[in-house]
PDB file of C-alpha atoms in Angstrom:
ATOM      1  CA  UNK A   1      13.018 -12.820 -14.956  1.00  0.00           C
ATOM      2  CA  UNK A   2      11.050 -11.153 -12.423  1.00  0.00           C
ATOM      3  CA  UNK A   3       7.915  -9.796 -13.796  1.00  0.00           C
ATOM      4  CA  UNK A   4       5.921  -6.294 -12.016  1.00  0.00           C
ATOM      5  CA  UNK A   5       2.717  -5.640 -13.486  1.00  0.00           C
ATOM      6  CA  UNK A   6       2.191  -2.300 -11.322  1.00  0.00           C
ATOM      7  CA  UNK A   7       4.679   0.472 -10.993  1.00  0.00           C
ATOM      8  CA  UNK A   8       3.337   1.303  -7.060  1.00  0.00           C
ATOM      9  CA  UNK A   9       2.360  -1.251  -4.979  1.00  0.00           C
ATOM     10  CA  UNK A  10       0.964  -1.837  -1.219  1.00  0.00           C
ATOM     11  CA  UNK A  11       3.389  -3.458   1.194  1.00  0.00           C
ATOM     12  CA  UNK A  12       2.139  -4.671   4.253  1.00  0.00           C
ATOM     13  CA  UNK A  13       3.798  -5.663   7.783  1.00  0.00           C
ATOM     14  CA  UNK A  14       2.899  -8.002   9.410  1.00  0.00           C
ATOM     15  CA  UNK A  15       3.958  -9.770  13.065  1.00  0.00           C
ATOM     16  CA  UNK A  16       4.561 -13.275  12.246  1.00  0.00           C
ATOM     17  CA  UNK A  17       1.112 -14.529  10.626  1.00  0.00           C
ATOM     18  CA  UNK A  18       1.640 -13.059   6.512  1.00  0.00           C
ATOM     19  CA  UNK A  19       1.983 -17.014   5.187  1.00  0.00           C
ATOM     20  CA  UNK A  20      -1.454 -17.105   7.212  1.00  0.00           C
ATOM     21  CA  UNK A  21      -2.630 -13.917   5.711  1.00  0.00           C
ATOM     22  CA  UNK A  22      -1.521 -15.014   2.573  1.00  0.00           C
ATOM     23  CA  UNK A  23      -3.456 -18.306   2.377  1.00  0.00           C
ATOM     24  CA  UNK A  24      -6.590 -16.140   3.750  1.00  0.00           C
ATOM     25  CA  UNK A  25      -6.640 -13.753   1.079  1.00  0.00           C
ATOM     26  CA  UNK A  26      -6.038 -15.887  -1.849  1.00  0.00           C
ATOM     27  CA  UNK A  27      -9.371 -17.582  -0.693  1.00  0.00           C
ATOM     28  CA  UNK A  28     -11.287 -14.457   0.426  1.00  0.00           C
ATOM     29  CA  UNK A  29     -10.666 -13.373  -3.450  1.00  0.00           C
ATOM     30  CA  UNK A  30     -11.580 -15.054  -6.568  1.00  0.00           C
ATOM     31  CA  UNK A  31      -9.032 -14.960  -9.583  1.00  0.00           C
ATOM     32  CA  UNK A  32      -5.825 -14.365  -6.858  1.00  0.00           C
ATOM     33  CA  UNK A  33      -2.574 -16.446  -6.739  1.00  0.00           C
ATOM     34  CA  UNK A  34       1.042 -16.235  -5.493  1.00  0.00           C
ATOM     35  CA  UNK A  35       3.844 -14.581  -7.189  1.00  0.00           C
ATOM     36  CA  UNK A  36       6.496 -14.882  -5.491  1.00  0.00           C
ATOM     37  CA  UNK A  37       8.103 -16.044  -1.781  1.00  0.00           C
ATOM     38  CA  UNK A  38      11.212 -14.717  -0.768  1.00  0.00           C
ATOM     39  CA  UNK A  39      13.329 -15.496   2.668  1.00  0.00           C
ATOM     40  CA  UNK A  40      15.620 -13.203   3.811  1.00  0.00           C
ATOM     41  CA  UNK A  41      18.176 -14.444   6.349  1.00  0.00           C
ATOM     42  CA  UNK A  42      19.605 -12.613   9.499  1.00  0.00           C
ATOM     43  CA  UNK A  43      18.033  -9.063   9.078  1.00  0.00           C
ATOM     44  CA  UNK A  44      17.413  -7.360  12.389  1.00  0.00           C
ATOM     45  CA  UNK A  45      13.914  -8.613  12.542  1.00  0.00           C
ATOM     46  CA  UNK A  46      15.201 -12.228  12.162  1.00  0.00           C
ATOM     47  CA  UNK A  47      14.116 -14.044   9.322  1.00  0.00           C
ATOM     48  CA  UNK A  48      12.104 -12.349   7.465  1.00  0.00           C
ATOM     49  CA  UNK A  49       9.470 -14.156   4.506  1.00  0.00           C
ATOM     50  CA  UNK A  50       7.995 -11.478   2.020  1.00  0.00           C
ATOM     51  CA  UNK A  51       5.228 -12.583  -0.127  1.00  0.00           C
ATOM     52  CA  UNK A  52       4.279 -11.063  -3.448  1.00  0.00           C
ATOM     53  CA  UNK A  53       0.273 -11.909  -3.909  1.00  0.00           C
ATOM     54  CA  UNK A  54      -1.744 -10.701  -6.977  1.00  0.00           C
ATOM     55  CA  UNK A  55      -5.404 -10.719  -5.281  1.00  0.00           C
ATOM     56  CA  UNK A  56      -8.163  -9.736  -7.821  1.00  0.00           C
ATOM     57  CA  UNK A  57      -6.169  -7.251 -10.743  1.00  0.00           C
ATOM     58  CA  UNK A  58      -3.739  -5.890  -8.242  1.00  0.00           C
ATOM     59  CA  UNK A  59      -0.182  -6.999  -6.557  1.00  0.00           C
ATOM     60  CA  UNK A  60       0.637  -6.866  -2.965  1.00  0.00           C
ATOM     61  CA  UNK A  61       3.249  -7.378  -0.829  1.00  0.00           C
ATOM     62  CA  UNK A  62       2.954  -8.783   2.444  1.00  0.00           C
ATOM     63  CA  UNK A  63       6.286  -8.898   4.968  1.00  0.00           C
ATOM     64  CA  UNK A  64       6.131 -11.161   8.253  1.00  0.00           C
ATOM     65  CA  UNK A  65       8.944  -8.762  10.073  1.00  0.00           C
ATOM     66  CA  UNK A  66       8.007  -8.206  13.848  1.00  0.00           C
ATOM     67  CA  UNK A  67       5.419  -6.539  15.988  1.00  0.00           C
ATOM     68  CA  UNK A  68       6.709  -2.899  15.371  1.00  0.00           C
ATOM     69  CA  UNK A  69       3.886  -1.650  13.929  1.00  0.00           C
ATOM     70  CA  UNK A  70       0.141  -1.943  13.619  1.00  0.00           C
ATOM     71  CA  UNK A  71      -2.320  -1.634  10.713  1.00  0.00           C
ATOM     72  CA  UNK A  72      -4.508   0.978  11.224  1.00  0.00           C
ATOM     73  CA  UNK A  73      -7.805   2.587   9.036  1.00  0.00           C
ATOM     74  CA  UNK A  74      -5.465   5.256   7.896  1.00  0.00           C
ATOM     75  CA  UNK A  75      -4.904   3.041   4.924  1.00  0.00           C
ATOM     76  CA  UNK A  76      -7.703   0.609   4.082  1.00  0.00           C
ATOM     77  CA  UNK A  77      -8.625  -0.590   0.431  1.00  0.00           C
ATOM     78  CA  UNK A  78     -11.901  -0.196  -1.011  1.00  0.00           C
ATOM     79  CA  UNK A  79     -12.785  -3.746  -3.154  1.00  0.00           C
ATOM     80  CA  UNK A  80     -14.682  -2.426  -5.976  1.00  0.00           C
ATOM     81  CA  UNK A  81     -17.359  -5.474  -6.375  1.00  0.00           C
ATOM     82  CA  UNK A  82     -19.953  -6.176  -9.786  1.00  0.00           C
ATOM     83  CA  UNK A  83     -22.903  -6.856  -7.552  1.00  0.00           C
ATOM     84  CA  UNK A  84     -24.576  -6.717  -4.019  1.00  0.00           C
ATOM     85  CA  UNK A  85     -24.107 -10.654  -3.840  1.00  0.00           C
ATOM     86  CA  UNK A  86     -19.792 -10.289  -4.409  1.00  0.00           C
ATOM     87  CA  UNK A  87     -19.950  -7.605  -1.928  1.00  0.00           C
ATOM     88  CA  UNK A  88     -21.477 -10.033   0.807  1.00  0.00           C
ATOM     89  CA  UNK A  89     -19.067 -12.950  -0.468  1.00  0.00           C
ATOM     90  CA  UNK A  90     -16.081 -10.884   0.078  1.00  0.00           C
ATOM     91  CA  UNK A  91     -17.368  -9.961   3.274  1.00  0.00           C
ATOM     92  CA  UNK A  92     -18.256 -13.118   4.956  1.00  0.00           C
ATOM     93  CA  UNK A  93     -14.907 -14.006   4.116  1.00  0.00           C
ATOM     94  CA  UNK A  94     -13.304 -11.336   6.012  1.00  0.00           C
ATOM     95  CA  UNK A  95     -15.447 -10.543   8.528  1.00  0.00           C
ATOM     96  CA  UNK A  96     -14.706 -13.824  10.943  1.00  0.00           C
ATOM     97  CA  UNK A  97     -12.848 -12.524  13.554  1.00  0.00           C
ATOM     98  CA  UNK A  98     -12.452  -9.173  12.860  1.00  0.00           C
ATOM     99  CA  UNK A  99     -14.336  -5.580  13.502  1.00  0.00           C
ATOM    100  CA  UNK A 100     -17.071  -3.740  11.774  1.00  0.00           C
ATOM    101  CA  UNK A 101     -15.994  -0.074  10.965  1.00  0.00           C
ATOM    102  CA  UNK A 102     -19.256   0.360   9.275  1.00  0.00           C
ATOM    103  CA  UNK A 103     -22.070  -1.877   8.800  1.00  0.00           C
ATOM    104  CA  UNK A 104     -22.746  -3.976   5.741  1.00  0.00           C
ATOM    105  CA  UNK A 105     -25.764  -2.453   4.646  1.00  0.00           C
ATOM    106  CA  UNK A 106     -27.134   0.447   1.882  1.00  0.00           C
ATOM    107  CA  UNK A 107     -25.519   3.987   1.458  1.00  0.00           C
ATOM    108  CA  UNK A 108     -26.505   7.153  -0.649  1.00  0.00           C
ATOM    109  CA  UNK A 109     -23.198   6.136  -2.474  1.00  0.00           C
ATOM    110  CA  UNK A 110     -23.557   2.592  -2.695  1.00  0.00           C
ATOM    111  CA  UNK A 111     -26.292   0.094  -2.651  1.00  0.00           C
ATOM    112  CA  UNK A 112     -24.479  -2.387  -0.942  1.00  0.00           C
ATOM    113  CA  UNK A 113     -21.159  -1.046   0.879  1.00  0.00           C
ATOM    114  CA  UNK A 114     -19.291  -2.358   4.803  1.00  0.00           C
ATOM    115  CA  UNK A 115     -15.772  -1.080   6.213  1.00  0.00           C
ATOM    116  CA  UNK A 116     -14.411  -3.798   8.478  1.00  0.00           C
ATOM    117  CA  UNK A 117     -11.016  -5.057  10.028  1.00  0.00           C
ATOM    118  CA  UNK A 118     -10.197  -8.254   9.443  1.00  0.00           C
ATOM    119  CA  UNK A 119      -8.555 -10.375  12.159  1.00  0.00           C
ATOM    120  CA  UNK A 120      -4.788  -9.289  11.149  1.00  0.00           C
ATOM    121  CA  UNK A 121      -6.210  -5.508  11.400  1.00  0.00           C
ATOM    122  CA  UNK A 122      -6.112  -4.441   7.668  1.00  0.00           C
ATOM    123  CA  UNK A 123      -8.942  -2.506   6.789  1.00  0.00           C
ATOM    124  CA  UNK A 124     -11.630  -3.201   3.621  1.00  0.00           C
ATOM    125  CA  UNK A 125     -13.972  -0.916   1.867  1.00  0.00           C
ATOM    126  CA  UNK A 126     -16.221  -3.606   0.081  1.00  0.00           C
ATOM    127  CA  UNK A 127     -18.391  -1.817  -1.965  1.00  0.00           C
ATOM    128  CA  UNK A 128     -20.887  -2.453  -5.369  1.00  0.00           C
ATOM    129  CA  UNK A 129     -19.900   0.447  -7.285  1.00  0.00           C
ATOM    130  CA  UNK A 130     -22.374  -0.407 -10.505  1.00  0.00           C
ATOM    131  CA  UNK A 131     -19.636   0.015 -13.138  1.00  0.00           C
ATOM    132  CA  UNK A 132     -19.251  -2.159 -15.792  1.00  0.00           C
ATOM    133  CA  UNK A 133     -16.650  -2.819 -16.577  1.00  0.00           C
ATOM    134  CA  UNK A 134     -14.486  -2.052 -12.979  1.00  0.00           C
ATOM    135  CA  UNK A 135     -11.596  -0.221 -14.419  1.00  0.00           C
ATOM    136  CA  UNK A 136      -9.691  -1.307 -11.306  1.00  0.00           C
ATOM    137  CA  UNK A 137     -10.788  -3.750  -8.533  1.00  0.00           C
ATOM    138  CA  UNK A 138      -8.307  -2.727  -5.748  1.00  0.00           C
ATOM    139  CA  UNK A 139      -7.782   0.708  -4.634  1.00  0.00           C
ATOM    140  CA  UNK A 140      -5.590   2.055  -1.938  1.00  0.00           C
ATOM    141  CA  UNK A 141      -7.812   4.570   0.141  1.00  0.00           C
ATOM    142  CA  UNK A 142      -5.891   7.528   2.595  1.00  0.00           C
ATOM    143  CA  UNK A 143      -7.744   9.123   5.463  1.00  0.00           C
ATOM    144  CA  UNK A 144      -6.006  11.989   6.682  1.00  0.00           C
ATOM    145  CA  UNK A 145      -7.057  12.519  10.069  1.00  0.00           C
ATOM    146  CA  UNK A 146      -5.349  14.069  13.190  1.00  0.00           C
ATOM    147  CA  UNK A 147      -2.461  16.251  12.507  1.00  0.00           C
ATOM    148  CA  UNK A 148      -3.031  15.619   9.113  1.00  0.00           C
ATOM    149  CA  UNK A 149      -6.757  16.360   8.608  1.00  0.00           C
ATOM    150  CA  UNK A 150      -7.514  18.498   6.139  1.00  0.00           C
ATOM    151  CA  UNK A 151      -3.937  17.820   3.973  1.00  0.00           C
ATOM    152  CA  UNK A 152      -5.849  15.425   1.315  1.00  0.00           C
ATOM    153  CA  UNK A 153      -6.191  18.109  -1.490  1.00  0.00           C
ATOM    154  CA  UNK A 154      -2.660  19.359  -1.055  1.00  0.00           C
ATOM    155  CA  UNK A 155      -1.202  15.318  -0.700  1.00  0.00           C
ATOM    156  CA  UNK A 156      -3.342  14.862  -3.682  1.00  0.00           C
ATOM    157  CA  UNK A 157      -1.725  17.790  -5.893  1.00  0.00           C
ATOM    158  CA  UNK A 158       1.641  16.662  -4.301  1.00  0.00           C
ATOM    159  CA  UNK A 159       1.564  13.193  -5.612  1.00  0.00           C
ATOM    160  CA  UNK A 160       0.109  13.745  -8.514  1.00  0.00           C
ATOM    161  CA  UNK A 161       2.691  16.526  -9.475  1.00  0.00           C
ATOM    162  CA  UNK A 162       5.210  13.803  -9.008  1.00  0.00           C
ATOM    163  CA  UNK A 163       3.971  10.871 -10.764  1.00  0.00           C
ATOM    164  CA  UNK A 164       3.576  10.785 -14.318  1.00  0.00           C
ATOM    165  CA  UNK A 165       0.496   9.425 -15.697  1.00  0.00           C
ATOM    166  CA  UNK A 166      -1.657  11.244 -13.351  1.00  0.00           C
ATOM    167  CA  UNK A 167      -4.579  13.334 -12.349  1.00  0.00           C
ATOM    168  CA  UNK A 168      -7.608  13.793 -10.059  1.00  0.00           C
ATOM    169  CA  UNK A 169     -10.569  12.034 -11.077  1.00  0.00           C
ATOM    170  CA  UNK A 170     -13.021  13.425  -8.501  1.00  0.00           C
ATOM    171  CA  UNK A 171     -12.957  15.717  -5.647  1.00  0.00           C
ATOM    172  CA  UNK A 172     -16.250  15.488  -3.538  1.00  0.00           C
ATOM    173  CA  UNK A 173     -16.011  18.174  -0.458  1.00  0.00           C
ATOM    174  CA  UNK A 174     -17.834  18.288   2.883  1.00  0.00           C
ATOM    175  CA  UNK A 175     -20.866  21.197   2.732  1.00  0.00           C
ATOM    176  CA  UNK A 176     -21.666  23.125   5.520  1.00  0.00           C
ATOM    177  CA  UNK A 177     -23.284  21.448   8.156  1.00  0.00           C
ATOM    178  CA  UNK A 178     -20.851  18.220   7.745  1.00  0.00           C
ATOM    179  CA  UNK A 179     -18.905  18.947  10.820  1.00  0.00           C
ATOM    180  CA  UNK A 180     -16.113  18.722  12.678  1.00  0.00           C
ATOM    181  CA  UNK A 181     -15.526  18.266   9.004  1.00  0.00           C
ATOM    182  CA  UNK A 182     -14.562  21.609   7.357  1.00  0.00           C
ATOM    183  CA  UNK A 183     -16.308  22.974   4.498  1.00  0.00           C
ATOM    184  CA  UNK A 184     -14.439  22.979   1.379  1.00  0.00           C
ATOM    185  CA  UNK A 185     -12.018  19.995   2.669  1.00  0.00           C
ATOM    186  CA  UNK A 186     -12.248  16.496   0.528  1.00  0.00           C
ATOM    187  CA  UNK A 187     -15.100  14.433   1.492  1.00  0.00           C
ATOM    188  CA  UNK A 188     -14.090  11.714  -0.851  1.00  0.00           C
ATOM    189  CA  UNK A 189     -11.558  11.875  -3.727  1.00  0.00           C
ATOM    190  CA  UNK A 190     -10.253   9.501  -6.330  1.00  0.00           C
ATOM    191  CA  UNK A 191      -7.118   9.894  -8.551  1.00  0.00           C
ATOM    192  CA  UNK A 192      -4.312   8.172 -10.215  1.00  0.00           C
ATOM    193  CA  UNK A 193      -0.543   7.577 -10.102  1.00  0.00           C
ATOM    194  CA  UNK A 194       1.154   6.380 -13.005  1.00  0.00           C
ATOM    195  CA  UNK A 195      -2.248   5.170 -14.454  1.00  0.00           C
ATOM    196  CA  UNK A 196      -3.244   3.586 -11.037  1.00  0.00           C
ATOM    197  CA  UNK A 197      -6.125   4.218  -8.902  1.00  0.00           C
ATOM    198  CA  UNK A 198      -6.568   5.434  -5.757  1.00  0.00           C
ATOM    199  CA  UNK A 199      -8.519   7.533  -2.913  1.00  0.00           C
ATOM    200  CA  UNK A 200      -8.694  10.255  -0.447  1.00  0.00           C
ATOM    201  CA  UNK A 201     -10.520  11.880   2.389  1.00  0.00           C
ATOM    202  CA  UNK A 202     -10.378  14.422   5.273  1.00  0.00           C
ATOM    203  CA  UNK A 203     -11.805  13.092   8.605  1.00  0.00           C
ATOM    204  CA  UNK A 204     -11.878  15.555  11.461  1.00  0.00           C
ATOM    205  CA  UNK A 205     -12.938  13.404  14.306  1.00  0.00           C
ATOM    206  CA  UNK A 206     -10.707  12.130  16.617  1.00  0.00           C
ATOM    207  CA  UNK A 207     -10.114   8.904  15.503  1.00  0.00           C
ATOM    208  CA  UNK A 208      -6.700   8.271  17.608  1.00  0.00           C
ATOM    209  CA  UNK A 209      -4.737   6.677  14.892  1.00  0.00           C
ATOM    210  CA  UNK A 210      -2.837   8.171  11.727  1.00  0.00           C
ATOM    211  CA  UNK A 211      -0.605   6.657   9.024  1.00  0.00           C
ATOM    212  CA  UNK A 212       2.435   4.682  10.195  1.00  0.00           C
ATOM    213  CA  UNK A 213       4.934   1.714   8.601  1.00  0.00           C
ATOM    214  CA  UNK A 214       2.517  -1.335   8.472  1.00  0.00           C
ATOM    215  CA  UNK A 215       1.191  -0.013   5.030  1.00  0.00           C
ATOM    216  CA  UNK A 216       4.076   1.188   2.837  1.00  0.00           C
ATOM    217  CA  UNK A 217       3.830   2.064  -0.839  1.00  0.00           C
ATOM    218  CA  UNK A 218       6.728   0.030  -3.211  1.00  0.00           C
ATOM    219  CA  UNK A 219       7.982   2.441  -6.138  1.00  0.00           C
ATOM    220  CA  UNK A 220       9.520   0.244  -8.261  1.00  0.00           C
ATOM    221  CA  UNK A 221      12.582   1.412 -10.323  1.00  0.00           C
ATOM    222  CA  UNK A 222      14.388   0.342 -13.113  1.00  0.00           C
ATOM    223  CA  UNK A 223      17.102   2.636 -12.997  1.00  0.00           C
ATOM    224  CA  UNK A 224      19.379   4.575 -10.545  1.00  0.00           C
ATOM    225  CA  UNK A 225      17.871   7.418 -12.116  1.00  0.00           C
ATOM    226  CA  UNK A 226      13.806   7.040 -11.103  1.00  0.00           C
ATOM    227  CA  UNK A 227      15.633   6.041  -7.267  1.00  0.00           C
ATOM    228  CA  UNK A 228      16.969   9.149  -7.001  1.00  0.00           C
ATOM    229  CA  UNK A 229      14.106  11.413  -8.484  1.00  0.00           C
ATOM    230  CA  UNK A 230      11.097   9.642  -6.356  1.00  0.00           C
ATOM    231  CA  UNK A 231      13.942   9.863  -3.142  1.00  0.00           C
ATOM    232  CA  UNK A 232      14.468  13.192  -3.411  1.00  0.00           C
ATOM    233  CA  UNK A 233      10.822  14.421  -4.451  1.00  0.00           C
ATOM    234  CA  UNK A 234       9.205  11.987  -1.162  1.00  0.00           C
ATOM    235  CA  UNK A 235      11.283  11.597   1.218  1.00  0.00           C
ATOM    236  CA  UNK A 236      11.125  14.663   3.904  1.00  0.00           C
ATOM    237  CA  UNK A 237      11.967  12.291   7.205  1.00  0.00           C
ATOM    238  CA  UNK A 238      15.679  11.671   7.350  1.00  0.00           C
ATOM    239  CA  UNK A 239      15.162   9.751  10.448  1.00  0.00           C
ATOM    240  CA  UNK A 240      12.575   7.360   8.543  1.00  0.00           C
ATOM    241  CA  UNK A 241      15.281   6.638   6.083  1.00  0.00           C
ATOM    242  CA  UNK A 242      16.544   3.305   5.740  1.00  0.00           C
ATOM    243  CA  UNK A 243      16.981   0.324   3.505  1.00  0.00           C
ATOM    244  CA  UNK A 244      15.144   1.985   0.789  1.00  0.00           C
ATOM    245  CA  UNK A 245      12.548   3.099   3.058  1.00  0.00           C
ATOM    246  CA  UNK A 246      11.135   6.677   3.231  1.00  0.00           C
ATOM    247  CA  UNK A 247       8.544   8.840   5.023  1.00  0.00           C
ATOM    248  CA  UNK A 248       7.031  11.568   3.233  1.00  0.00           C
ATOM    249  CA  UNK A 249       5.701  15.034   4.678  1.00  0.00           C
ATOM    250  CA  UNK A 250       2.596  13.848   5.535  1.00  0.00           C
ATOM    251  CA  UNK A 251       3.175  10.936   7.571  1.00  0.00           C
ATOM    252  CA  UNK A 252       2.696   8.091   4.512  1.00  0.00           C
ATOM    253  CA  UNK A 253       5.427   5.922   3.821  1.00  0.00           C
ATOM    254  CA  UNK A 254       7.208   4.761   0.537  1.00  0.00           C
ATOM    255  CA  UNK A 255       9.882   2.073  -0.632  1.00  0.00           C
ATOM    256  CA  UNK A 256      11.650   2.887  -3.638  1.00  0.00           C
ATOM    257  CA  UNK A 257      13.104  -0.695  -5.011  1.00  0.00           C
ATOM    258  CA  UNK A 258      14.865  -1.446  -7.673  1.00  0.00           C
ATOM    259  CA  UNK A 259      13.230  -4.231  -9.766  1.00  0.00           C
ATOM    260  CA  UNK A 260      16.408  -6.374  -9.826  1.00  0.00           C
ATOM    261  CA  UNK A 261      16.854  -6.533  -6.557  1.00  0.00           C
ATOM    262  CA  UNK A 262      13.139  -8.804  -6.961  1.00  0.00           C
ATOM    263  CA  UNK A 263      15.907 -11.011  -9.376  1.00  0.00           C
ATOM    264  CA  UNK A 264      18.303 -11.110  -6.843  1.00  0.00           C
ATOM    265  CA  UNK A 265      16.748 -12.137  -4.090  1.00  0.00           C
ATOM    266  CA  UNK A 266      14.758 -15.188  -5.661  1.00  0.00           C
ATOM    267  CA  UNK A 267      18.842 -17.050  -6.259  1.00  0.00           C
ATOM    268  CA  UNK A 268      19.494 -20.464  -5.306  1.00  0.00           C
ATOM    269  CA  UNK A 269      22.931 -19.106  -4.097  1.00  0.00           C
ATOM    270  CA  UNK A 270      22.552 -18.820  -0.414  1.00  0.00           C
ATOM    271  CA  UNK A 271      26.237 -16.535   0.104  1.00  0.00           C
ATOM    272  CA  UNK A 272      24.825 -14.529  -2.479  1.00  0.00           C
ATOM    273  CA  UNK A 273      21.659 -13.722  -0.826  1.00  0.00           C
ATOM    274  CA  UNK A 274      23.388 -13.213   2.604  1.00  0.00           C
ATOM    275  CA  UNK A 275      25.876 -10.592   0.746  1.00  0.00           C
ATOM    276  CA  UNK A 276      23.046  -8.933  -0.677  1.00  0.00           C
ATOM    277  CA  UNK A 277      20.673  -8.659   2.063  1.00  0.00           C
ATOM    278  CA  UNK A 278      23.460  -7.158   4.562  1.00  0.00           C
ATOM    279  CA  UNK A 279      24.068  -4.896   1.858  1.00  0.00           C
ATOM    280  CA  UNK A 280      21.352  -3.114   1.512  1.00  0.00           C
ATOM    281  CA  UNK A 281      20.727  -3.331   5.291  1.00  0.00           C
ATOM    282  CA  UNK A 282      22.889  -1.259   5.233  1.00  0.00           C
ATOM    283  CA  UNK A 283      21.874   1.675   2.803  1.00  0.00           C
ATOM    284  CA  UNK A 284      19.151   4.036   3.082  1.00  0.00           C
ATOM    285  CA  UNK A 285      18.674   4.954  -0.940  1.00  0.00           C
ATOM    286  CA  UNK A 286      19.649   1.731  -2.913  1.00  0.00           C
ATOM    287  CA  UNK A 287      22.506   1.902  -4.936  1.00  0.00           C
ATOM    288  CA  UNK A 288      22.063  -0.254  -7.943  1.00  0.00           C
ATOM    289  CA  UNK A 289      25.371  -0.606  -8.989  1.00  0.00           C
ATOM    290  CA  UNK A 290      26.599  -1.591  -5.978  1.00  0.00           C
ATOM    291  CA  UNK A 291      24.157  -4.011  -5.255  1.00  0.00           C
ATOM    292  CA  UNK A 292      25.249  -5.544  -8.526  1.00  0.00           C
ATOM    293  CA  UNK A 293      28.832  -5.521  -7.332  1.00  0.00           C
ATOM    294  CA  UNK A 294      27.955  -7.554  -4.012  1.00  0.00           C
ATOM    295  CA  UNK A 295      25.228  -9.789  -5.773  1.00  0.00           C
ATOM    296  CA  UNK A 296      28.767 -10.861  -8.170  1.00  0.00           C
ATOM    297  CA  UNK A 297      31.236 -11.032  -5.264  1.00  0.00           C
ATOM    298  CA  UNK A 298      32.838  -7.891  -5.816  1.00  0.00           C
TER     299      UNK A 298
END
């Protein structure tokens, strides 16, 4: 049986380099490993490998589907590190390659703190936070910027309204004097969803980029039931809806899965997996049951 030790977790599109990405992450983190490698045959991105990754104390999934989208700073992840010496580990791991965002150096909020890009484009915080113990190592960081600048605080109430298990943790706001930032808009947040951690900011400069598919969020389901609540409280693109995929109404995309399908897709059976795969293809909202009826033959 398919274990999932997080209820939301990053998904992340890559070209055709993830079993590259994959082998550089599980050595650019200490205490990471593989979970799982699934193929999936004649989609309309080809074959497509998905790899399930735990990398420090949180899951990933990376997707090797195509050039249709790139990673942008929209989404990073801020690596919450022990000590000044991790933080430089991490990041002479990751920097080779890649692009500085901001440089590796000392910060009124952090001693020791750098933003890069690595050389696939996905975008790390690394930062010493000085808490002991790190309640959680990996945490999924939104900017909102363009058209979406200055939506943090309601996205914030909005997913946290939706998810249970949640609430804001912090809410720091820009002061006057912080512009093109607006005073009163969220400098730097941090809050959870079902129990998880993550962050939030406003940026008002013109940055040129803005969420997009190459960092999803996986909302996995037991039940037909939790599909259809998280479908119908997310999803306000019906164009961005497809194979369980959904865009929500600020720009930040979701996957809600069901966790058997995980089950399903790791059989030996290779007619199975073909019947299963072109069935959900083929749906926009998963339908549990009749995923089970394909998966059997029906």
């Amino acid at each position: 049986m398919t274990v999932v030790n997080r209820k939301i977790v990053p998904f992340l599109w890559f070209d055709k380099v993830s079993d590259e990405a994959v082998n550089h992450y599980l050595s650019a983190f200490p205490s990471s490993s593989l979970r799982r490698a699934t193929t999936l045959p004649e989609t309309p991105s080809g074959v497509v490998e998905i790899f399930a990754v735990d990398l420090l104390d949180s899951e990933f999934n990376l997707m090797s589907a195509g050039p249709e989208f790139k990673f942008t700073p929209a989404i990073s992840f801020l690596v919450a590190c022990s000590s000044a010496a991790e933080v430089d580990t991490i990041w002479q791991q990751l920097v080779p390659g890649g692009s500085v965002l901001m440089e590796l150096g000392s910060y009124p909020f952090s001693e020791r703190f750098g933003w890069l890009q690595d050389k696939f484009g996905v975008s790390w915080q690394i930062m010493f936070t000085g808490q002991q113990p790190i309640p959680q190592r990996m945490i999924p960081f939104l900017m909102f910027t363009g058209a979406q600048c200055g939506r943090a605080e309601e996205a914030i109430q909005f997913y946290t309204s939706i998810f249970p298990n949640s609430g804001v943790e912090d809410i720091q706001r820009y002061q006057k004097g912080e512009e093109p930032d607006q005073p009163g808009s969220v400098k730097y947040s941090e809050f959870k969803l079902y129990g998880q951690s993550f962050a939030a900011m406003d940026s008002a400069y013109d940055h040129g980029f803005t969420f997009n598919e190459a960092i999803s969020f996986v909302v996995n389901c037991e039940t037909q039931e939790e599909i259809d609540y998280y479908w119908e409280k997310l999803s306000a693109d019906p164009e961005a809806e497809m194979c369980g995929w959904l865009k929500d109404r600020f720009g930040v995309s979701w996957q809600i899965v069901p966790t058997i399908m995980y089950e399903m897709q790791q059989t030996k059976d290779a007619d199975r997996l073909a019947r299963v795969t072109e069935a959900f293809l083929q749906m926009k909202k998963f339908d549990i049951a009749a995923l089970q009826r394909v998966y059997e033959g029906g």
